[in-house]
Tab-separated table of C-alpha atoms in Angstrom:
chain	number	residue	atom	x	y	z
A	47	MET	CA	129.797	89.808	161.947
A	48	GLN	CA	133.036	90.500	160.144
A	49	ASN	CA	136.109	91.853	161.928
A	50	GLY	CA	133.745	92.480	164.939
A	51	LYS	CA	131.313	94.762	162.799
A	52	LYS	CA	127.960	94.169	161.549
A	53	LEU	CA	127.701	92.875	158.065
A	54	VAL	CA	125.048	94.465	155.965
A	55	VAL	CA	123.954	92.891	152.618
A	56	LEU	CA	122.706	95.232	150.087
A	57	ASN	CA	120.313	94.208	147.359
A	58	PRO	CA	119.152	96.682	144.552
A	59	ALA	CA	115.732	95.859	143.010
A	60	HIS	CA	112.870	97.764	141.376
A	61	GLY	CA	109.315	97.862	141.884
A	62	GLY	CA	108.240	96.131	138.637
A	63	ASN	CA	107.052	99.074	136.929
A	64	ASN	CA	107.749	98.075	133.194
A	65	SER	CA	106.739	101.367	131.892
A	66	GLY	CA	110.153	102.762	133.193
A	67	ILE	CA	112.065	100.788	130.600
A	68	VAL	CA	114.408	103.199	128.801
A	69	HIS	CA	116.617	101.869	125.952
A	70	GLY	CA	115.852	98.418	127.057
A	71	GLU	CA	116.836	98.917	130.542
A	72	HIS	CA	114.618	99.306	133.595
A	73	ARG	CA	115.273	102.866	134.686
A	74	GLU	CA	114.537	101.660	138.302
A	75	CYS	CA	117.342	99.129	138.056
A	76	ALA	CA	119.907	101.539	136.858
A	77	ILE	CA	119.051	104.030	139.683
A	78	ALA	CA	118.842	101.390	142.389
A	79	ARG	CA	122.261	100.048	141.329
A	80	SER	CA	123.491	103.612	141.416
A	81	VAL	CA	122.396	104.224	144.831
A	82	ILE	CA	123.374	100.955	146.101
A	83	LEU	CA	126.955	101.497	145.062
A	84	LYS	CA	127.161	104.874	146.499
A	85	LEU	CA	125.752	103.530	149.757
A	86	GLN	CA	128.318	100.636	149.822
A	87	ASP	CA	131.168	102.891	149.013
A	88	LYS	CA	130.126	105.331	151.824
A	89	LEU	CA	129.570	102.445	154.496
A	90	LEU	CA	132.923	100.876	153.601
A	91	ALA	CA	134.818	104.248	153.697
A	92	GLU	CA	133.349	105.282	156.993
A	93	GLY	CA	134.118	101.861	158.426
A	94	LYS	CA	131.185	101.502	160.907
A	95	VAL	CA	129.849	98.396	159.265
A	96	GLU	CA	130.968	95.834	156.748
A	97	ALA	CA	129.036	96.091	153.593
A	98	THR	CA	128.702	93.842	150.525
A	99	THR	CA	125.960	92.827	148.045
A	100	SER	CA	124.454	89.508	147.638
A	101	PHE	CA	125.673	89.481	144.061
A	102	GLU	CA	129.312	89.802	145.366
A	103	LEU	CA	128.873	87.121	147.899
A	104	ALA	CA	127.695	84.859	144.866
A	105	GLY	CA	130.652	86.049	142.739
A	106	LYS	CA	128.057	87.504	140.109
A	107	PRO	CA	127.837	90.831	138.665
A	108	LEU	CA	125.427	93.431	140.390
A	109	CYS	CA	122.210	93.548	138.800
A	110	CYS	CA	118.556	93.865	139.924
A	111	ALA	CA	117.159	90.806	141.393
A	112	TRP	CA	113.865	91.417	139.611
A	113	GLU	CA	115.729	90.823	136.283
A	114	HIS	CA	116.884	87.415	137.302
A	115	GLU	CA	113.905	85.619	138.928
A	116	GLU	CA	115.870	82.325	139.046
A	117	ARG	CA	118.395	84.078	141.454
A	118	ARG	CA	115.495	84.613	144.127
A	119	GLY	CA	116.265	81.451	146.001
A	120	GLU	CA	119.777	81.558	145.629
A	121	LEU	CA	120.070	85.206	146.950
A	122	LYS	CA	117.815	84.283	150.041
A	123	SER	CA	119.974	81.285	150.964
A	124	ILE	CA	123.181	83.512	150.619
A	125	ASN	CA	121.416	86.213	152.709
A	126	SER	CA	120.289	83.667	155.410
A	127	THR	CA	123.458	81.854	155.725
A	128	SER	CA	125.812	85.035	155.902
A	129	ASN	CA	124.380	85.907	159.255
A	130	ALA	CA	123.914	89.434	158.065
A	131	ILE	CA	121.607	92.304	158.205
A	132	ASP	CA	119.668	92.087	155.044
A	133	PHE	CA	118.729	95.261	153.167
A	134	LEU	CA	116.851	95.807	149.885
A	135	LEU	CA	116.266	99.031	147.984
A	136	SER	CA	113.371	99.208	145.806
A	137	ILE	CA	112.932	102.003	143.423
A	138	GLY	CA	109.963	102.763	141.016
A	139	VAL	CA	110.299	105.610	138.430
A	140	SER	CA	107.392	106.003	136.028
A	141	TYR	CA	107.792	107.191	132.492
A	142	ASP	CA	107.231	110.996	131.623
A	143	GLY	CA	103.408	110.632	131.469
A	144	PRO	CA	100.272	110.463	133.483
A	145	LYS	CA	101.746	107.826	135.807
A	146	GLN	CA	104.219	110.084	137.475
A	147	GLU	CA	102.407	109.355	140.783
A	148	SER	CA	103.820	105.805	140.727
A	149	SER	CA	107.306	107.071	141.217
A	150	GLY	CA	108.532	105.988	144.556
A	151	LEU	CA	111.125	104.798	147.029
A	152	VAL	CA	110.477	101.738	149.018
A	153	ILE	CA	113.027	100.065	151.641
A	154	HIS	CA	112.716	96.577	152.997
A	155	HIS	CA	114.819	95.205	155.831
A	156	GLY	CA	114.253	92.831	158.638
A	157	THR	CA	115.966	94.560	161.545
A	158	GLY	CA	113.144	95.294	164.066
A	159	LEU	CA	109.634	96.902	164.269
A	160	MET	CA	110.893	100.506	164.823
A	161	ALA	CA	113.281	100.276	161.753
A	162	PRO	CA	110.958	101.704	159.169
A	163	ILE	CA	109.883	104.526	161.301
A	164	VAL	CA	113.768	105.382	162.038
A	165	MET	CA	114.682	105.139	158.311
A	166	ARG	CA	111.747	107.200	157.289
A	167	ASP	CA	112.372	109.898	159.791
A	168	THR	CA	116.152	110.031	158.979
A	169	LEU	CA	115.631	110.160	155.412
A	170	ILE	CA	113.165	113.049	155.743
A	171	ALA	CA	115.510	114.928	158.051
A	172	HIS	CA	118.610	114.498	155.922
A	173	ALA	CA	116.682	115.422	152.763
A	174	ARG	CA	115.505	118.463	154.464
A	175	GLU	CA	118.975	119.520	155.311
A	176	SER	CA	120.000	118.998	151.916
A	177	GLY	CA	117.154	121.060	150.101
A	178	TYR	CA	114.845	118.330	149.375
A	179	SER	CA	111.276	118.176	150.986
A	180	LEU	CA	109.944	114.476	151.467
A	181	GLU	CA	107.512	115.567	154.029
A	182	GLY	CA	103.910	114.625	153.232
A	183	ASN	CA	104.902	112.087	150.488
A	184	ARG	CA	105.553	109.219	153.077
A	185	HIS	CA	102.695	107.612	154.488
A	186	TYR	CA	101.607	104.371	156.118
A	187	SER	CA	99.297	101.851	154.497
A	188	GLN	CA	98.298	98.992	156.845
A	189	TRP	CA	98.350	96.495	153.910
A	190	PHE	CA	102.063	96.735	153.786
A	191	TYR	CA	102.282	94.955	157.339
A	192	SER	CA	99.207	92.624	156.765
A	193	LEU	CA	101.066	89.471	155.513
A	194	ASP	CA	97.850	87.499	155.271
A	195	SER	CA	96.262	89.971	152.659
A	196	TYR	CA	96.463	89.140	148.984
A	197	THR	CA	98.064	92.506	148.158
A	198	ALA	CA	101.036	92.000	150.573
A	199	THR	CA	101.512	88.337	149.463
A	200	HIS	CA	101.403	89.544	145.882
A	201	ARG	CA	104.012	92.177	146.436
A	202	ILE	CA	106.223	89.779	148.363
A	203	ASN	CA	106.121	87.422	145.504
A	204	HIS	CA	106.784	89.995	142.899
A	205	CYS	CA	109.249	92.343	144.655
A	206	VAL	CA	111.889	89.966	145.375
A	207	LEU	CA	112.219	90.673	149.092
A	208	ASN	CA	115.178	88.646	150.258
A	209	THR	CA	114.590	89.357	153.867
A	210	VAL	CA	116.149	86.933	156.183
A	211	SER	CA	113.652	87.116	159.089
A	212	SER	CA	110.116	85.991	159.250
A	213	GLU	CA	108.947	89.551	159.716
A	214	LEU	CA	108.557	91.887	156.769
A	215	ILE	CA	109.538	95.278	157.657
A	216	VAL	CA	108.880	97.920	155.004
A	217	LEU	CA	109.218	101.668	154.822
A	218	PRO	CA	105.943	102.415	152.933
A	219	GLY	CA	105.848	105.822	151.126
A	220	PHE	CA	105.935	106.811	147.567
A	221	LEU	CA	107.587	109.841	146.243
A	222	SER	CA	104.128	110.676	144.499
A	223	ASN	CA	104.930	114.355	143.917
A	224	PRO	CA	106.803	114.588	140.314
A	225	ALA	CA	109.031	117.132	141.737
A	226	ASP	CA	110.572	114.334	143.942
A	227	ARG	CA	111.787	112.563	140.839
A	228	GLU	CA	114.747	114.854	141.047
A	229	ILE	CA	116.066	113.103	144.175
A	230	LEU	CA	115.891	109.760	142.454
A	231	THR	CA	117.295	110.795	138.989
A	232	SER	CA	119.864	113.416	139.710
A	233	LYS	CA	123.384	112.478	140.852
A	234	GLN	CA	123.120	115.163	143.703
A	235	GLY	CA	119.636	113.425	144.687
A	236	GLN	CA	121.107	109.915	144.733
A	237	ASP	CA	124.023	111.055	146.921
A	238	VAL	CA	121.672	112.433	149.388
A	239	LEU	CA	119.641	109.346	149.308
A	240	ALA	CA	122.797	107.257	149.928
A	241	GLU	CA	123.955	109.631	152.846
A	242	GLY	CA	120.459	109.460	154.349
A	243	ILE	CA	120.053	105.631	154.110
A	244	ALA	CA	123.577	105.308	155.677
A	245	GLN	CA	122.663	107.527	158.551
A	246	GLY	CA	119.321	105.569	158.977
A	247	LEU	CA	121.115	102.114	159.137
A	248	TYR	CA	123.698	103.525	161.742
A	249	ARG	CA	120.783	104.487	163.916
A	250	ILE	CA	118.956	101.258	163.293
A	251	LEU	CA	121.982	99.235	164.049
A	252	SER	CA	123.272	101.403	166.839
A	253	VAL	CA	126.669	101.943	165.357
């Protein structure tokens, strides 16, 4: 809590899809940073919560945690000691080829069992109002919640989930429709995402 407001620590990351590298940079990282910064600006401007990033708390430039594996422990320690709500945005964007189905949006946070449903429904509703259809592209896969399974463990180890709680809350759902790439790669689409995520966070945090 800061000034009586809940503190949200934002973390950009990408899903490890190396085929998305453009000019030596992960496209996912660039998009995740862009959306996170838009989201942070919105949260701070509206003043309902305090918002920062793990990198700001560490006094380091904003980047994707995936790019700096040595920072995983440091970021997790910062998040766990800041008494904050942890939020990580992971975006995967495939190259312009046959793997377009791997494009997607995944949100990880540790704020309660209903959080992924609330965030999913809020994002879909806000996107619909803004002219983007996300219905049908978001689905639940049980292995996302089965922490004992190899797949979930593998994902935790490789997606840099800096959640502070012991439970892993994931909004499973990938934008598998190539047309949905627009919401990830366009300025307007990223604005819609940032606004939808902000609305979802407000509902989850009851602010």
